[in-house]
Short mmCIF file of C-alpha atoms and ligand atoms in Angstrom, two decimals:
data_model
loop_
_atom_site.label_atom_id
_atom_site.label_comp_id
_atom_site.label_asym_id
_atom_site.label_seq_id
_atom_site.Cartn_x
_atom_site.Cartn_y
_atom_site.Cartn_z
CA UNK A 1 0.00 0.00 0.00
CA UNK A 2 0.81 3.73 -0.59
CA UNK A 3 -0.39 6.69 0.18
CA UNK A 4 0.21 10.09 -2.78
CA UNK A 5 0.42 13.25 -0.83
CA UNK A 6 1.70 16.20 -0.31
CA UNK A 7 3.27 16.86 3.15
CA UNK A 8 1.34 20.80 3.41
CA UNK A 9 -1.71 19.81 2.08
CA UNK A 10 -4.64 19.83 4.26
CA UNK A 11 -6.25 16.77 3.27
CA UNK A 12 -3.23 14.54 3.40
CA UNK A 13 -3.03 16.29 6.88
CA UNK A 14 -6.15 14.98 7.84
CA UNK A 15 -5.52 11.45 7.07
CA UNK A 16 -1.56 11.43 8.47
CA UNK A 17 -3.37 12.34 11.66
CA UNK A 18 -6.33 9.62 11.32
CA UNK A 19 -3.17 7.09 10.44
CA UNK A 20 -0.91 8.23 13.81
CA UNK A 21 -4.18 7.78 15.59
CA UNK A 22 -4.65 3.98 14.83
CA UNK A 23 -0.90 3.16 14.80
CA UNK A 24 -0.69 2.89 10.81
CA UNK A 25 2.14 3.74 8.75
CA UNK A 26 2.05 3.40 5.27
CA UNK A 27 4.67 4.66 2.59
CA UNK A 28 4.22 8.29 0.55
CA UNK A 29 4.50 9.32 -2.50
CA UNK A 30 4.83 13.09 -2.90
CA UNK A 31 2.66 14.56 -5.30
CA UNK A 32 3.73 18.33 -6.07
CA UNK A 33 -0.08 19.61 -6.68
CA UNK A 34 0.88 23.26 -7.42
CA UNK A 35 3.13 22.41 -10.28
CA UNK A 36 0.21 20.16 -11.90
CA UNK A 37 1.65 16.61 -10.95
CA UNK A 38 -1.88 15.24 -10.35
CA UNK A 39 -3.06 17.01 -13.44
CA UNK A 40 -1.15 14.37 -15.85
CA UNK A 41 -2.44 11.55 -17.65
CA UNK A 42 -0.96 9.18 -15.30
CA UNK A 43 -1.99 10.42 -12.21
CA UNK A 44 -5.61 11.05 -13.57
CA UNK A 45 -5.80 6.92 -14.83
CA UNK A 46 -5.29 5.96 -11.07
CA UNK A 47 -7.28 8.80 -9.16
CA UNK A 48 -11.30 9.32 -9.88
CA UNK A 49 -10.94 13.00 -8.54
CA UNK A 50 -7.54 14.55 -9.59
CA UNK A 51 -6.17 15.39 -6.36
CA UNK A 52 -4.59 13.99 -3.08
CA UNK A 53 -4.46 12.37 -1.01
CA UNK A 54 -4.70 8.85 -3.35
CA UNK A 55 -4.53 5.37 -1.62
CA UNK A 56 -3.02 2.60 -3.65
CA UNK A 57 -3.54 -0.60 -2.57
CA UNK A 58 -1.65 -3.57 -3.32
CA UNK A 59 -3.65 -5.31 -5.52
CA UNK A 60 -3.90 -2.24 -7.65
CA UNK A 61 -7.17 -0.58 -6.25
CA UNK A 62 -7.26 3.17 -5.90
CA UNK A 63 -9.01 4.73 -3.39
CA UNK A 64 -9.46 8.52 -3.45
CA UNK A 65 -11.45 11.41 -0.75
CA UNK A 66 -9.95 11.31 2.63
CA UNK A 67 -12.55 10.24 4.40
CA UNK A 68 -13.28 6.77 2.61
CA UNK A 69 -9.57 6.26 2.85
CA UNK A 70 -9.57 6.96 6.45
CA UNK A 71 -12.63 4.45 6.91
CA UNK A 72 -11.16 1.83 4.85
CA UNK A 73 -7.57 2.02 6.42
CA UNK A 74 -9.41 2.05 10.16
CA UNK A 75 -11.72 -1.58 8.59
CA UNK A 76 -8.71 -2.65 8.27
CA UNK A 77 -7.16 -2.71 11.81
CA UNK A 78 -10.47 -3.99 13.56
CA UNK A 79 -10.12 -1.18 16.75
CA UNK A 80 -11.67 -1.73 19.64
CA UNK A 81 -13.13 2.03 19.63
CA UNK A 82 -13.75 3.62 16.14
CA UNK A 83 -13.22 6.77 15.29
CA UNK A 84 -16.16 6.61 13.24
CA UNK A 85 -18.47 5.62 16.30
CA UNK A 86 -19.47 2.53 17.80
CA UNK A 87 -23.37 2.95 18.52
CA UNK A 88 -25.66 3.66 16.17
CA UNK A 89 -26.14 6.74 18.06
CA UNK A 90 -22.51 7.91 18.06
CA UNK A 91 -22.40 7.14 14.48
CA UNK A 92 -24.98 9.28 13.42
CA UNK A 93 -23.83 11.97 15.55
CA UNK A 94 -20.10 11.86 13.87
CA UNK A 95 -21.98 11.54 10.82
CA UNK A 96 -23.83 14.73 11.43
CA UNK A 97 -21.42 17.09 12.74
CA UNK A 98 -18.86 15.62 9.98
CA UNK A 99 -20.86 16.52 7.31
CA UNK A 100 -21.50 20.03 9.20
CA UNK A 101 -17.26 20.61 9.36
CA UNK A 102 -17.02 19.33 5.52
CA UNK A 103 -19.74 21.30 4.13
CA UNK A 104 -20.02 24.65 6.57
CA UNK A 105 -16.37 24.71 7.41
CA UNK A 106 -14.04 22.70 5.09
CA UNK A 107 -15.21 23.43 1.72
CA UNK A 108 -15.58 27.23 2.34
CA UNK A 109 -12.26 27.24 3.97
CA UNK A 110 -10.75 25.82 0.80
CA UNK A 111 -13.00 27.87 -1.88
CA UNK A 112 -12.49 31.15 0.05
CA UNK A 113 -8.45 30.21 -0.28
CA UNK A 114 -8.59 29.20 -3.72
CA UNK A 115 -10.76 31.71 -4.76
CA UNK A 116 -8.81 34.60 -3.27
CA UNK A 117 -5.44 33.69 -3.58
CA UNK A 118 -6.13 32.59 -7.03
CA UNK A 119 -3.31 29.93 -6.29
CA UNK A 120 -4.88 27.16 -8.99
CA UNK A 121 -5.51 29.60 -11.39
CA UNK A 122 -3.87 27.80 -13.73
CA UNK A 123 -6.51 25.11 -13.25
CA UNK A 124 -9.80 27.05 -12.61
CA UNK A 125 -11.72 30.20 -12.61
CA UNK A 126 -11.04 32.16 -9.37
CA UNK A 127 -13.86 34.88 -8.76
CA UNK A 128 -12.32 36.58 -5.39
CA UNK A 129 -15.95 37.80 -4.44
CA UNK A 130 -17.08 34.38 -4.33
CA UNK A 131 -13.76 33.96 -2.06
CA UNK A 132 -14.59 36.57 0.31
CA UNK A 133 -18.36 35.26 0.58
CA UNK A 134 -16.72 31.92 0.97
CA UNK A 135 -14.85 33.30 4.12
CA UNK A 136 -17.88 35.17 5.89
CA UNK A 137 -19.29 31.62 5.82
CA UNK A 138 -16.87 30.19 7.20
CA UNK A 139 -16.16 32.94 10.23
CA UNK A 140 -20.44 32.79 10.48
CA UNK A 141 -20.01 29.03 11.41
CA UNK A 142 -17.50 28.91 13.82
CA UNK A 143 -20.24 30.14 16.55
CA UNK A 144 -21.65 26.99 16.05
CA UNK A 145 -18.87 24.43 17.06
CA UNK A 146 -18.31 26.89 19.95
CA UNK A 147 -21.90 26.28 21.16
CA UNK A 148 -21.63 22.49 20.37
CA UNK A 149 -18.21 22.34 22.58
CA UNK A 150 -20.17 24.45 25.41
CA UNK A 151 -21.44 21.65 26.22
CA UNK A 152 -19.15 19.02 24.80
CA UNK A 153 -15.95 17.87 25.40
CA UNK A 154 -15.18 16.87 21.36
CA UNK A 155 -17.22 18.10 18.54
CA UNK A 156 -19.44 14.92 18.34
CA UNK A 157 -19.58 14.05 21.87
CA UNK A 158 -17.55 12.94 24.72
CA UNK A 159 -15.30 10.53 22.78
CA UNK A 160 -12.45 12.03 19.87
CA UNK A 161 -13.88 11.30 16.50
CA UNK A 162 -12.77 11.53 12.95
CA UNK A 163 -14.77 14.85 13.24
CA UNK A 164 -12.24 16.68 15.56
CA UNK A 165 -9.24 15.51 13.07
CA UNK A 166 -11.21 17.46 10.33
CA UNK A 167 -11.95 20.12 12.61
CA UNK A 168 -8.48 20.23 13.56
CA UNK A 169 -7.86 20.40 9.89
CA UNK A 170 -10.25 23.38 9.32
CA UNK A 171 -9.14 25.85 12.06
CA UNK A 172 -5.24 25.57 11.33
CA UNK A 173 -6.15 26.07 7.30
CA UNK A 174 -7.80 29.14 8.60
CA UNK A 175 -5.08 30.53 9.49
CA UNK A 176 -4.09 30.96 5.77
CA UNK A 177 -6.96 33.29 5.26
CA UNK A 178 -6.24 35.67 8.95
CA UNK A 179 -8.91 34.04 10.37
CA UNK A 180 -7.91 33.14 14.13
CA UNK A 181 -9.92 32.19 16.89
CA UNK A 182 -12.33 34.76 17.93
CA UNK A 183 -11.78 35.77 21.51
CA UNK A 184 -15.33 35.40 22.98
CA UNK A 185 -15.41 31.74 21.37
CA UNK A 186 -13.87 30.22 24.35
CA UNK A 187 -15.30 26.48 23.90
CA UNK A 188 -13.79 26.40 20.38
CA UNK A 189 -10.04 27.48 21.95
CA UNK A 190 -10.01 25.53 24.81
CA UNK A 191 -10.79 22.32 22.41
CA UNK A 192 -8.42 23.53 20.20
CA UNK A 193 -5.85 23.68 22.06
CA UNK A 194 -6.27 20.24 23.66
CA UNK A 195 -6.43 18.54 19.85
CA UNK A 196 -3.16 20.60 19.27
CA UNK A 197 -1.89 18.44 22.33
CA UNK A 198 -2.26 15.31 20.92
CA UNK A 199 0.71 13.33 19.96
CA UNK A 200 -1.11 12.51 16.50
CA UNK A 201 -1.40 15.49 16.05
CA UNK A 202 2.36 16.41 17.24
CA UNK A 203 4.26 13.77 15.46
N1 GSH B 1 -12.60 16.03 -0.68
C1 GSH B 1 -11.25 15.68 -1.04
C2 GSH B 1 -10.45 16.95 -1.28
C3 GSH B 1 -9.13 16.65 -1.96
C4 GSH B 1 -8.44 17.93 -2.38
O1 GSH B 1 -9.06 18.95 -2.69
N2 GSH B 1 -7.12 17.88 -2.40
C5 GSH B 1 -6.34 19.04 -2.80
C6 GSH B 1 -5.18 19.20 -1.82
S1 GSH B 1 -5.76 19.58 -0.19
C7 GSH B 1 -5.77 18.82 -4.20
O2 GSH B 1 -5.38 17.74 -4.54
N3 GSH B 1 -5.74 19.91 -4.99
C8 GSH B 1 -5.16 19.90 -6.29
C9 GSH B 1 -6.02 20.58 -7.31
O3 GSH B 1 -7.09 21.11 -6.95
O4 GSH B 1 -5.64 20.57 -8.48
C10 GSH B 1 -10.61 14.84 0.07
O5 GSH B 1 -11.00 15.00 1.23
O6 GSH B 1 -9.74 14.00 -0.22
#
């Protein structure tokens, strides 16, 4: 097995973190995305999306999106706690606030980036209003996990999930576009701060 990546990229972030949390290491392949590498032909036949991070396994399957590679790779290890949930109940609630961080968080994060810096211009059409409405989303919906962690320890509950990698993920890409922790969102920094503490996260 190998994983394509690039070491600064966000979502090949997200799943080195999932991978030091379940004791995995797999090899890397460095993919340099802003000089086009997963743009040629032979990148493209093995991934369905384009980009990183791309799971090869050893039989020749590709896997791509960080979050199915993260599930399979954790299927794989049988855990005795999943980071996906292990009720019904927990797994619903991962699945909700995950899809909350992807779509509310994540994706605007990465459009209002894209969009302003204009860094993949080479690949796309950057509008830089649609950036800046892109950020004001993002900003608008950190109030939200703030209010969640009020009365949570983690973003889906009392147990670390998959969700708190990717929110991990979403408030240190953030940083790219001056957005920082508001002051008054207390909840948000003190959870931060604890995820930053984690050797996962560290190593
Ligand atoms: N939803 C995908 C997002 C993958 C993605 O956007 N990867 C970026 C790097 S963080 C990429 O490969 N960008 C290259 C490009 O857009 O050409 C996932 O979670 O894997």
């Amino acid at each position: 097995m190998k994983i394509y990546e690039l070491a600064a990229s966000p979502s090949a972030k997200r799943v080195r973190i999932f991978l030091n949390e379940i004791g995995l290491v797999i090899p890397t392949v460095s993919v340099d995305i802003r000089a086009g590498e997963n743009l040629t032909q032979e990148f493209l036949d093995k991934s369905a999306n384009g980009r990183i991070p791309l799971l090869e396994l050893d039989d020749g399957v590709f896997l791509s999106e960080s979050v199915a590679i993260c599930r399979y790779l954790e299927s794989t290890t049988n855990p005795v706690s999943s980071l996906f949930g292990n009720t019904a109940l927990e797994q619903a609630q991962i699945e909700m606030w995950h899809r909350m961080v992807e779509l509310q968080g994540l994706i605007p994060a990465f459009q209002a980036f894209r969009n302003i810096s204009g860094v993949y211009a080479d690949r796309e059409t950057c509008i830089a209003s649609w950036g800046e409405e892109s950020k004001l989303r993002l900003i608008n919906f950190l109030p939200c996990l703030d209010k969640q962690l009020s009365k949570h320890t983690y973003i889906a509950g009392e147990q670390f999930s998959i969700v708190d990698i990717s929110g991990y993920i979403l408030i240190t890409f953030a940083k790219n576009l001056k957005i920082d922790i508001p002051a008054e969102l207390t909840h948000l920094a003190r959870w931060f701060e604890s995820v930053q503490q984690r050797p996962s996260v560290k190593l």
